[in-house]
Coordinates of C-alpha atoms and ligand atoms in Angstrom, one line a residue:
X1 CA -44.2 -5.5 -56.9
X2 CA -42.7 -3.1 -54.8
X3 CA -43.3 0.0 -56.7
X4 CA -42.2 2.9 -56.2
X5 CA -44.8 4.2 -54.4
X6 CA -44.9 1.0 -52.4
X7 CA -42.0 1.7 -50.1
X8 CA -42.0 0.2 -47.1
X9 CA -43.6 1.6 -43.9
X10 CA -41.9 3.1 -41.4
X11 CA -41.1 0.1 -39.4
X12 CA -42.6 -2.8 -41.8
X13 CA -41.8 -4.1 -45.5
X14 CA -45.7 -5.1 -44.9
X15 CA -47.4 -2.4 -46.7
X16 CA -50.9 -1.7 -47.4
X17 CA -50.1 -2.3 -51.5
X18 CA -48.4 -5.7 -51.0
X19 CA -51.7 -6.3 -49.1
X20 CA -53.9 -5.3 -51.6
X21 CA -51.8 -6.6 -54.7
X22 CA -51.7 -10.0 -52.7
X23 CA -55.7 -10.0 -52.2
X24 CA -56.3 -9.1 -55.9
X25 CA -53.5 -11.6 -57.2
X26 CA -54.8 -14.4 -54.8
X27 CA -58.6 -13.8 -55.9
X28 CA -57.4 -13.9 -59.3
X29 CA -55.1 -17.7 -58.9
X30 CA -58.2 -18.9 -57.0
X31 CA -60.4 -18.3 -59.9
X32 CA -58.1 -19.9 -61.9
X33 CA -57.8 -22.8 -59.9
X34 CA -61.4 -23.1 -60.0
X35 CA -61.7 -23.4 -63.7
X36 CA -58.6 -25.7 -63.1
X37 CA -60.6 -28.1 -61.1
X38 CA -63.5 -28.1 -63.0
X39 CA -62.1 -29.4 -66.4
X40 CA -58.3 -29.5 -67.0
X41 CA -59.8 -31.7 -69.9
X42 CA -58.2 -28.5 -72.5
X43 CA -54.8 -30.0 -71.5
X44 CA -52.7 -32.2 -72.9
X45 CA -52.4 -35.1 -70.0
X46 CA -48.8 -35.4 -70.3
X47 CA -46.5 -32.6 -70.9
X48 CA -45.4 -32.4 -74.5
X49 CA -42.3 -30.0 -74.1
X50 CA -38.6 -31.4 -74.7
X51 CA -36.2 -31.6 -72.4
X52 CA -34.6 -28.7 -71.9
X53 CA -37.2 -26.6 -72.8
X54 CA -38.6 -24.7 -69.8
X55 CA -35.4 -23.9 -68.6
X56 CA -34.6 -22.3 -72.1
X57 CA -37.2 -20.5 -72.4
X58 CA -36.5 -19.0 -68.7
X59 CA -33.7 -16.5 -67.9
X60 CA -30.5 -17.7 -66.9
X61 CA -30.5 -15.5 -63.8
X62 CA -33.1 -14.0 -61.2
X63 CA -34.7 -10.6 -61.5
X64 CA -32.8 -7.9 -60.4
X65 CA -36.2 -5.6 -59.2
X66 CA -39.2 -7.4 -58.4
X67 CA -42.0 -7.7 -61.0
X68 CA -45.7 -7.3 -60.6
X69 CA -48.2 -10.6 -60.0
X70 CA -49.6 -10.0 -63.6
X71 CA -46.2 -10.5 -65.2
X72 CA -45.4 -13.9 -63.0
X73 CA -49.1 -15.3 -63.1
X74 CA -49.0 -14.9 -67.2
X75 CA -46.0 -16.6 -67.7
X76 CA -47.4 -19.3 -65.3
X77 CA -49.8 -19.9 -68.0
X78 CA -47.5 -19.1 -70.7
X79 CA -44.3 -21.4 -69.5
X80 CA -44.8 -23.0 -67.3
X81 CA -47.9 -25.1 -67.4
X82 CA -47.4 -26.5 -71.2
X83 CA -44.6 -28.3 -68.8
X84 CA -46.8 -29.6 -66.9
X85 CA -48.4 -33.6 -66.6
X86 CA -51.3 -33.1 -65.0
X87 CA -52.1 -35.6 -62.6
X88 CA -54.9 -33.7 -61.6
X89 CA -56.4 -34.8 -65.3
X90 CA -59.7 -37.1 -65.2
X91 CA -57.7 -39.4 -68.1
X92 CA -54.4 -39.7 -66.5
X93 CA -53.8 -43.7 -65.2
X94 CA -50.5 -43.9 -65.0
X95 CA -48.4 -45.2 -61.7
X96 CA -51.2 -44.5 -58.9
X97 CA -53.7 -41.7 -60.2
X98 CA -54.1 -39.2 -57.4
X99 CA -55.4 -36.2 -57.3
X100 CA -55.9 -32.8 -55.2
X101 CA -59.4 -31.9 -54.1
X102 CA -60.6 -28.3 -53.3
X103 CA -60.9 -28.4 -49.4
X104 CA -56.8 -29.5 -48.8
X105 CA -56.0 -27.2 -51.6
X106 CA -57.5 -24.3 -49.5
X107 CA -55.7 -26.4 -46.4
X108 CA -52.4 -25.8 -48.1
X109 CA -53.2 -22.1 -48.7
X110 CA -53.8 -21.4 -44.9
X111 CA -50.8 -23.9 -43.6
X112 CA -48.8 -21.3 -46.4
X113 CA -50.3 -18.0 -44.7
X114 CA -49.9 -19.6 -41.4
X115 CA -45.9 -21.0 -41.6
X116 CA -46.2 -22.2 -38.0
X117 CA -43.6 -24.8 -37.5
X118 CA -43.6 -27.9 -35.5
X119 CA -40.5 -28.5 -33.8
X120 CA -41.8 -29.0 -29.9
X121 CA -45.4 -28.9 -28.6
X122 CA -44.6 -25.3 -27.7
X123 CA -44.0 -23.8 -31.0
X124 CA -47.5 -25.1 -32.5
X125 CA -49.8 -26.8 -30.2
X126 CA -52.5 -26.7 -33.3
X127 CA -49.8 -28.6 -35.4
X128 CA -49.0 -31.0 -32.5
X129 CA -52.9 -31.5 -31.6
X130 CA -54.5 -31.1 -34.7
X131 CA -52.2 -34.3 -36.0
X132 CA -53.2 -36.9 -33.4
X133 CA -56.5 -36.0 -34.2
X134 CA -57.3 -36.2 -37.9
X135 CA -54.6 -39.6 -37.7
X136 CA -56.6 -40.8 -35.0
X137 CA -60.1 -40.0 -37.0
X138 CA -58.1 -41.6 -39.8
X139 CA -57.0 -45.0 -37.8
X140 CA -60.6 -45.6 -36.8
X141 CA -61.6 -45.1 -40.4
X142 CA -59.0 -47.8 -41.6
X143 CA -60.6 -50.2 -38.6
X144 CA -57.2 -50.1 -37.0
X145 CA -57.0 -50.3 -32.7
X146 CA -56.9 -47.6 -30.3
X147 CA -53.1 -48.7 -29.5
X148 CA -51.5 -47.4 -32.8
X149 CA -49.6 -43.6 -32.6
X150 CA -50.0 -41.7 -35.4
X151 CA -47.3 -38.8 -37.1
X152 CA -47.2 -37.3 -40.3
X153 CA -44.5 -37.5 -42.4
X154 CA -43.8 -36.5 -45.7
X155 CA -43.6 -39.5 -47.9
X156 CA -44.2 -43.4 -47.6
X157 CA -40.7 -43.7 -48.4
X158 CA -39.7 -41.6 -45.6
X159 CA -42.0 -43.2 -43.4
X160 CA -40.5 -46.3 -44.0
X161 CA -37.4 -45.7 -43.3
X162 CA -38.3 -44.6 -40.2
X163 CA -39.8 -48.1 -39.5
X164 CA -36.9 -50.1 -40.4
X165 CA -34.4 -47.6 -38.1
X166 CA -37.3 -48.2 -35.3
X167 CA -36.7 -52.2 -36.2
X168 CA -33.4 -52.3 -35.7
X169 CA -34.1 -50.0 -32.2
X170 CA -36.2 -53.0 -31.6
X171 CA -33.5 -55.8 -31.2
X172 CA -31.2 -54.0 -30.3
X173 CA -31.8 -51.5 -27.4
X174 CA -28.3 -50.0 -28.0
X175 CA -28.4 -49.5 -32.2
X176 CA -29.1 -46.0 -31.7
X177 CA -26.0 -45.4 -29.9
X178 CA -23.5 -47.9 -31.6
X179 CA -24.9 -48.2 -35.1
X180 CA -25.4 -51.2 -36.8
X181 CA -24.8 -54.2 -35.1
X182 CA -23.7 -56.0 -38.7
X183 CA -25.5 -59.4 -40.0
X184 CA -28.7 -57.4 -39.6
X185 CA -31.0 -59.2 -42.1
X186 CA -34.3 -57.2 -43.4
X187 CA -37.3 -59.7 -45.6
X188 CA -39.4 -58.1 -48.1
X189 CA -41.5 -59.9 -51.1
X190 CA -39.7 -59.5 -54.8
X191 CA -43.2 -57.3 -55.7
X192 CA -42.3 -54.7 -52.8
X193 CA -41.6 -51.0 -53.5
X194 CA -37.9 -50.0 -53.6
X195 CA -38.0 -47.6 -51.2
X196 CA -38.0 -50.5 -48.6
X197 CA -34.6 -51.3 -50.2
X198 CA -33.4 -47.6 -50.0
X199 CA -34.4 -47.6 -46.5
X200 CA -31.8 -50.7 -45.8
X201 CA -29.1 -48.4 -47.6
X202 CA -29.6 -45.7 -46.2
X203 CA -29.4 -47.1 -42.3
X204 CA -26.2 -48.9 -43.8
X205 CA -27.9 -52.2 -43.6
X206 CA -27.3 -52.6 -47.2
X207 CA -28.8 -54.3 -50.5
X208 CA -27.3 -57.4 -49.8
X209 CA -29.0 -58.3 -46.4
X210 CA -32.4 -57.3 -48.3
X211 CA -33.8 -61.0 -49.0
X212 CA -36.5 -60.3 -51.3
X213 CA -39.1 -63.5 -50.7
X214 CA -40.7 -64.5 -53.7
X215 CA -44.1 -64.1 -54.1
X216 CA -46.8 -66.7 -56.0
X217 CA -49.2 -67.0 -58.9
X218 CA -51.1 -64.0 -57.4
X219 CA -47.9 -61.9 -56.7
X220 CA -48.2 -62.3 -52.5
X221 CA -45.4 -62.8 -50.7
X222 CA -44.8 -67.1 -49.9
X223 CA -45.0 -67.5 -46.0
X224 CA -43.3 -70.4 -46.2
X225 CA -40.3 -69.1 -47.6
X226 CA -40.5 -66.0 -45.6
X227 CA -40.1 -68.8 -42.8
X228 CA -36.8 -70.7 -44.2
X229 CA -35.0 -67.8 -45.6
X230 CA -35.4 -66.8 -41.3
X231 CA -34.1 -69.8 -40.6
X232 CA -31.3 -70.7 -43.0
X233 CA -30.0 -67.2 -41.8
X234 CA -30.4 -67.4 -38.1
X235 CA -28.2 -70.8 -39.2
X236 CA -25.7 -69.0 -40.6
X237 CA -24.9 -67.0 -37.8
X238 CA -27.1 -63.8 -39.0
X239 CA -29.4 -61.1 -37.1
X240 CA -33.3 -61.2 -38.7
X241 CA -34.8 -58.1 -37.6
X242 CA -37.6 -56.9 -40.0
X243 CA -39.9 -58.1 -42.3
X244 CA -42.2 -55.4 -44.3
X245 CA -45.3 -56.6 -45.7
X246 CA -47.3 -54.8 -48.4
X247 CA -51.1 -54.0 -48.7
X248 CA -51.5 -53.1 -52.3
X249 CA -48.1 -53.8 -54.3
X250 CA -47.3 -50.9 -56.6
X251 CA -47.6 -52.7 -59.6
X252 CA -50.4 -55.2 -59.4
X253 CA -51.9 -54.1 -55.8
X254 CA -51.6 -58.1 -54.7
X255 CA -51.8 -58.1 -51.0
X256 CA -49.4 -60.1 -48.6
X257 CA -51.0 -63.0 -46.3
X258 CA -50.3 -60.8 -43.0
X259 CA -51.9 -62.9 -40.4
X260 CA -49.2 -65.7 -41.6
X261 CA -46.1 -63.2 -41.9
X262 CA -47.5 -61.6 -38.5
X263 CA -47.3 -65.2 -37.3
X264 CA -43.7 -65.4 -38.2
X265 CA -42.5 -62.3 -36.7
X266 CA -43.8 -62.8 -33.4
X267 CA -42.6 -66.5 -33.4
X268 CA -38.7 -64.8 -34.3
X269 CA -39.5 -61.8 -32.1
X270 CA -38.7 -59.4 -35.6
X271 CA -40.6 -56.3 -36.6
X272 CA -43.4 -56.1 -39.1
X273 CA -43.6 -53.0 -40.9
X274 CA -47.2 -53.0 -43.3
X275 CA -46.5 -50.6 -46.1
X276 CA -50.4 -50.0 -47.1
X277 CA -49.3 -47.0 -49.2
X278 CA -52.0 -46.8 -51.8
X279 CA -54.3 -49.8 -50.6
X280 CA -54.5 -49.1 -47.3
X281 CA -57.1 -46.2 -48.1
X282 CA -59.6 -48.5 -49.3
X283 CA -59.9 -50.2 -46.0
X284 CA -62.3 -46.9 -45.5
X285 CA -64.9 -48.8 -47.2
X286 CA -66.7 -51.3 -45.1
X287 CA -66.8 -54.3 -47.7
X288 CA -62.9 -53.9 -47.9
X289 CA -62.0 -53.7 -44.3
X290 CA -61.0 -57.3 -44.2
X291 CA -57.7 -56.3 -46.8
X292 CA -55.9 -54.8 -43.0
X293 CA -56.3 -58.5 -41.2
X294 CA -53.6 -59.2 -39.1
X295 CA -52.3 -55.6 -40.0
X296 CA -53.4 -55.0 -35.9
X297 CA -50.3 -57.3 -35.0
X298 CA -47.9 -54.7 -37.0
X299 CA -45.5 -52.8 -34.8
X300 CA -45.6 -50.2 -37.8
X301 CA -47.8 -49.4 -40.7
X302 CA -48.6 -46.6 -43.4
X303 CA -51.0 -44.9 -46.0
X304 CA -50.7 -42.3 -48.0
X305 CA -53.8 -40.2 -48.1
X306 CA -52.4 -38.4 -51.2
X307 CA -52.5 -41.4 -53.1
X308 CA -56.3 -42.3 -52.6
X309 CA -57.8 -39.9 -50.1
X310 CA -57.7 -36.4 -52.5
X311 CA -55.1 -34.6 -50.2
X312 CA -52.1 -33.3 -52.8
X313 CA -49.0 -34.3 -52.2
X314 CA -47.5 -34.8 -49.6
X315 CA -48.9 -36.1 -46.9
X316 CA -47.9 -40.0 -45.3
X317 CA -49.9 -41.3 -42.2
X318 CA -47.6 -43.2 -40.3
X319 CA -48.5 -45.4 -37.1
X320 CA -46.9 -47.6 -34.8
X321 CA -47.8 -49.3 -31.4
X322 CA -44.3 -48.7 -30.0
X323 CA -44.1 -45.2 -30.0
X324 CA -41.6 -45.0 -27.5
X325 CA -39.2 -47.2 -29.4
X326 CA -39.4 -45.1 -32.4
X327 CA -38.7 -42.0 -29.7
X328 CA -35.7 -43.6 -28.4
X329 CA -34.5 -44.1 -31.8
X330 CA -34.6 -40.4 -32.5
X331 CA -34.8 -38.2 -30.0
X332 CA -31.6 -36.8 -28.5
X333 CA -34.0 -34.7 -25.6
X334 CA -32.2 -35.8 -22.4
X335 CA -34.6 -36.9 -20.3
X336 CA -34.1 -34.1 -17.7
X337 CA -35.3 -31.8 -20.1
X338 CA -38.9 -33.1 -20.1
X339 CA -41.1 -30.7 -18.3
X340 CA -42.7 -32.8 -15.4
X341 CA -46.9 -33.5 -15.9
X342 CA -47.0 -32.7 -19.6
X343 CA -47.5 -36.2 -20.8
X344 CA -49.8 -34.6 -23.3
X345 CA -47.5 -32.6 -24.9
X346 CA -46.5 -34.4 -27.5
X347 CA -43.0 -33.2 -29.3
X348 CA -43.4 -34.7 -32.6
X349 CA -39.2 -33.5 -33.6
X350 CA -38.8 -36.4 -31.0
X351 CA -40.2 -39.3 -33.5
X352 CA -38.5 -38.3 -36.9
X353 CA -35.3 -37.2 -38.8
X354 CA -36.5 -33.7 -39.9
X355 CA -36.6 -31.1 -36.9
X356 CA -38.7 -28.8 -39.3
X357 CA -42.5 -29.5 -39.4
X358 CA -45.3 -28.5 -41.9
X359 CA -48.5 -28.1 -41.3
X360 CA -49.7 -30.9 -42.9
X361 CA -52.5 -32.0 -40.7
X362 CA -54.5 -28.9 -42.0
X363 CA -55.4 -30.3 -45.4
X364 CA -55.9 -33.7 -43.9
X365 CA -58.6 -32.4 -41.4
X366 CA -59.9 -30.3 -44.1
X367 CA -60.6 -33.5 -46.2
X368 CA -61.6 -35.7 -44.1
X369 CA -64.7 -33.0 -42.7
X370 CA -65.5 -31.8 -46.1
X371 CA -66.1 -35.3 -47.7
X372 CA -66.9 -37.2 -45.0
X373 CA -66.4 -41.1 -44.3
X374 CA -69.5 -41.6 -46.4
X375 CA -68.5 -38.7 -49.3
X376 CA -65.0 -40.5 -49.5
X377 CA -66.5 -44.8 -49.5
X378 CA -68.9 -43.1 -52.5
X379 CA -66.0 -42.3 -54.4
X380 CA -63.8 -45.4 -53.8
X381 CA -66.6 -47.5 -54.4
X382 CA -67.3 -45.9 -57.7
X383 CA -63.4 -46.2 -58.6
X384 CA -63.4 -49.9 -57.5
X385 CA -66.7 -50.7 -59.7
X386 CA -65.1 -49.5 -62.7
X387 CA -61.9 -51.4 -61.9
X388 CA -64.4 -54.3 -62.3
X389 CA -66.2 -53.4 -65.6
X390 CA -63.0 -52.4 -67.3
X391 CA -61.5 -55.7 -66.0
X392 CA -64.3 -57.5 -67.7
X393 CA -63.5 -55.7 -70.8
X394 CA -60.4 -56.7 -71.1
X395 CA -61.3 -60.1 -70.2
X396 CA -63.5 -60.0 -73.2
X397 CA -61.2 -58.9 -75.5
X398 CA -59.1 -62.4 -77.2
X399 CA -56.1 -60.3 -78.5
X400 CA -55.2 -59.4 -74.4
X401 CA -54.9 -61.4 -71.5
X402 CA -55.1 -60.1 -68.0
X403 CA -52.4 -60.4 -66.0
X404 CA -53.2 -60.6 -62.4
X405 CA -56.5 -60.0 -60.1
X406 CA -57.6 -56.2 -59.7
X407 CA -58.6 -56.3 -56.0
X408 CA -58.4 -52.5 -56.2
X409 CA -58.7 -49.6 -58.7
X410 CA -55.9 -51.0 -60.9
X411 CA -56.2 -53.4 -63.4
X412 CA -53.0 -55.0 -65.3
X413 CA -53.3 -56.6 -68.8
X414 CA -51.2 -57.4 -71.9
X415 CA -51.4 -57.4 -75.8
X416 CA -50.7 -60.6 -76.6
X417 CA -47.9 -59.2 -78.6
X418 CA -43.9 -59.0 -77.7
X419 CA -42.9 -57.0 -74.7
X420 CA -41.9 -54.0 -77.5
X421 CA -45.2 -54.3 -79.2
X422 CA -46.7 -53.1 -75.2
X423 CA -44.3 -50.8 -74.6
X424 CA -45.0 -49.3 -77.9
X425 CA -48.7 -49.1 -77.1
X426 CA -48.5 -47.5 -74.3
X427 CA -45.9 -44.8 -75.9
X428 CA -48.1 -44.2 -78.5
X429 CA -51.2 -43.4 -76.1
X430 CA -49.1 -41.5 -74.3
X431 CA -47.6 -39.2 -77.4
X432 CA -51.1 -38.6 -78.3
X433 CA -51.9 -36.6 -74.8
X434 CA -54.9 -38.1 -74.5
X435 CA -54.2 -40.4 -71.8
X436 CA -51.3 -41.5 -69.6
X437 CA -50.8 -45.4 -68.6
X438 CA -47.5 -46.6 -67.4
X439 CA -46.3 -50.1 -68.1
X440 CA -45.0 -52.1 -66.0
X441 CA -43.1 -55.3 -65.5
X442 CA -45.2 -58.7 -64.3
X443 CA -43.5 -62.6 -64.8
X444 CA -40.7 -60.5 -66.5
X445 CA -43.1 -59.4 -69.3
X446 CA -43.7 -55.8 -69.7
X447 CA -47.7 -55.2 -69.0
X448 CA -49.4 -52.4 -69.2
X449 CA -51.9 -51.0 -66.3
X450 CA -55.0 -48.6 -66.1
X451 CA -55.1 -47.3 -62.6
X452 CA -57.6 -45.2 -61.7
X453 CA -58.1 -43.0 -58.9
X454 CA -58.3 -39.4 -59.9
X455 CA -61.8 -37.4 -58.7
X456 CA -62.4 -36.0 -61.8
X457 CA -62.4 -39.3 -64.0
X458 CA -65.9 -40.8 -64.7
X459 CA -66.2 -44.5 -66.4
X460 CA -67.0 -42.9 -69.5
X461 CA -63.3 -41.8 -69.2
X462 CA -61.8 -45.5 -68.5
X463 CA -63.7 -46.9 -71.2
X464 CA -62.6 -43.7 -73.8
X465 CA -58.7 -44.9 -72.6
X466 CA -59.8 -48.7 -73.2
X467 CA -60.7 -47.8 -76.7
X468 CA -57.5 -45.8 -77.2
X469 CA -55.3 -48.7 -75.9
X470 CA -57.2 -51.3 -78.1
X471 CA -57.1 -49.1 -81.4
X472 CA -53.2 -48.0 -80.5
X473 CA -52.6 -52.1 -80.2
X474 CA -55.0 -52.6 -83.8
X475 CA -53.6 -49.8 -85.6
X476 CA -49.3 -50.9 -84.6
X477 CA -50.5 -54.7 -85.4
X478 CA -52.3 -53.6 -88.8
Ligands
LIG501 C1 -46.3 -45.2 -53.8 C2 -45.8 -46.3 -52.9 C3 -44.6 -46.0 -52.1 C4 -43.8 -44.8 -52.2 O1 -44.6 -43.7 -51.9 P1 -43.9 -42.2 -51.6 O2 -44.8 -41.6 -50.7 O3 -43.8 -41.6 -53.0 O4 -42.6 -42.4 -51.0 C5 -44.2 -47.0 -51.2 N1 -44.9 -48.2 -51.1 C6 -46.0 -48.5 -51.9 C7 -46.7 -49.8 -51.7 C8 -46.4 -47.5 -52.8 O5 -47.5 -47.8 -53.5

């Protein structure tokens, strides 16, 4: 707070107090985030407010003269976390459980203090370099080949909108120029995540030219129909230009047959884009490399280390073995511009929509050296192991019925009950704070899933939320 004693310096609004109130304020939030990340267990998992009610218990309109840190911090606590879902909470399994982890949060703090932005090579070398690196540390951790280029962006959604604009690049040389050649025609599986489809809007390929291929027993994409839905629309006069292939479906983690799409798209000449938002991470173990095959013959692919690699969001690893087509798609440097014998200098505004650039790379580097490849394959292993047991469970149990495999750290099962009867379950498990699952829909039945993934959770955690799901389901039938 800039008291009154705390006018600025002569030629500075950097004054010695808004140092030292800033040192005592950040010692103090780093405590607190300590006893955060040691049990958030006192919390509620999901927020238990009502709509409406942080913002009406804030004031309508900013403070006039600036308030001291101990005001703001207590009515972080006071206000604002009771609104909080705390993904950060050992027992929450909804969606994709994710969590931060203490070296990227103090990687966020120092990307903060620092600001540097990374438009061109020139305004943050450490932001330019320190990217190739930890995606390059991160590609040979995946088992992917030297020939992929990495870049940061902020979500998977992002990145794959990037991929399909790069695509289109791809067939047409020109697209960048001209726009959309129309009849552009985009194949996905009917399990793949919708940003693939918001992607196709937003590059005005639109919904319709979005052939989503269905998928089998198992919920992978059908190569063979992949193949005729290319051909019945190269018949009809149409342009095939991109097929995306998913590692680890968002809602049952099934994993497309790439080798055969792969086979496909080089046979048609199309792009494949492997979205390995979530899955990909697990590839990091040596067992589970084998879930990438044929993901080498991509011209793009993704992960998102904040899913399963305990970097907070955000933070999407994007690569592609055509980094010069994904330039051309979106960088308006004239060529005369480029400074002779700098080939290393890597301007990273070249490769993406935003010209801004966080430091991103920070927390990823931070991460990856703290934990290790061995500290991270301990953990993943541990989450996949439980998977298993709590699969066997359920298994075990007559009154559910498991829906599909659990390759991963998901596992998807039903009450053998109406679609409301599961919907209601997993409502009531949520109400109670204890837990958070999210249902959702499999066969066109609603199902409900237990995804774990979060550092703090232990098994004993799983099985606690097993129990709760079972007596929510005995209790609603009773
Ligand atoms: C989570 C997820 C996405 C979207 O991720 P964002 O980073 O939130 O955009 C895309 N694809 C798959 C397979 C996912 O699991």
């Amino acid at each position: 707070m800039p008291s009154e004693s705390g006018r600025p310096a002569a030629s500075s609004f950097i004054t010695a107090e808004y140092i030292e109130q800033f040192r005592r304020a950040a010692h103090q939030a780093v405590d607190w985030t300590a006893e955060y990340l040691r049990d958030p267990r006192k919390y509620p998992v999901v927020s238990q407010i009502k709509p409406g009610e942080l913002i009406d218990a804030l004031p309508a309109s900013a403070p006039e003269r600036g308030e001291s840190y101990e005001a703001i911090l207590q009515d972080f606590e006071k206000l604002i976390i009771p609104a909080v879902t705390h993904w950060n909470h050992p027992d929450f399994f909804a969606f994709f459980a994710i969590s931060s982890s203490a070296p990227a949060i103090i990687g966020e703090l120092l990307t903060a203090a620092l600001n540097t932005n990374g438009l061109h090579w020139k305004t943050s070398p450490a932001l330019a370099e320190l990217e190739q690196v930890s995606l390059s540390w991160l590609r040979q951790w995946m088992g992917l080949p030297g020939d992929f280029f990495g870049i940061i962006y902020d979500t998977a959604s992002v990145g794959s909108l990037h991929a399909i604009a790069a695509a289109r690049e791809f067939v047409d040389p020109t697209a960048h120029a001209r726009g959309s050649l129309g009849n552009l025609v985009l194949y996905t599986s009917d399990q793949a995540h919708s940003s693939v489809e918001k992607g196709a809007i937003a590059l005005g390929i639109g919904q319709d030219n979005v052939r989503k291929i269905a998928s089998d027993a198992e919920f992978r994409m059908r190569p063979e129909e992949l193949a005729s839905a290319i051909e019945q629309d190269i018949g009809a006069g149409r342009k095939p230009f991109c097929v995306v292939a998913t590692i680890g479906t968002t809602s049952s983690t099934s994993v497309d047959p790439v080798p055969a799409i792969a086979d496909i798209c080089e046979r048609h000449r199309l792009w494949l884009h492997a979205d390995a938002a979530y899955a990909g991470i697990a590839a990091i173990v040596p067992e589970r490399q084998h879930i990438l095959k044929g993901c080498e013959r991509a011209h793009s692919f993704l992960v998102n280390p904040m899913k399963w690699m305990f970097v907070p969001v955000d933070l999407n690893a994007f690569y592609t073995r055509y980094p010069d087509i994904l330039r051309r798609t979106f960088s308006l440097t004239p060529e005369y511009l480029r400074t002779a014998g700098a080939e290393r200098e890597i301007n990273l505004m070249d490769y993406a929509i935003p010209l801004g650039r966080r430091f991103r790379a920070l927390k990823l580097w931070m991460t990856m050296r703290y934990f290790g490849r061995e500290g991270i394959v301990r953990i993943l292993r541990a989450h996949m192991e439980w998977a298993q047991r709590l699969a066997g469970l359920v298994d075990a149990e007559p009154q559910f019925e498991r829906v599909a495999p659990a390759p991963f750290s998901v596992v998807c099962f039903r009450y053998q009950g109406s679609d409301e009867e599961n919907r209601a379950i997993a409502e009531r498990v949520n109400e109670s704070g204890k837990a958070y699952i999210s249902p959702t829909v499999l066969n066109g039945r609603v199902t409900l899933r237990i995804a774990i993934g979060n550092l703090g959770t232990t098994w004993e955690d799983v099985e606690r939320c097993w129990e709760l799901v079972r007596a929510t389901a005995a209790a609603l039938s009773g």
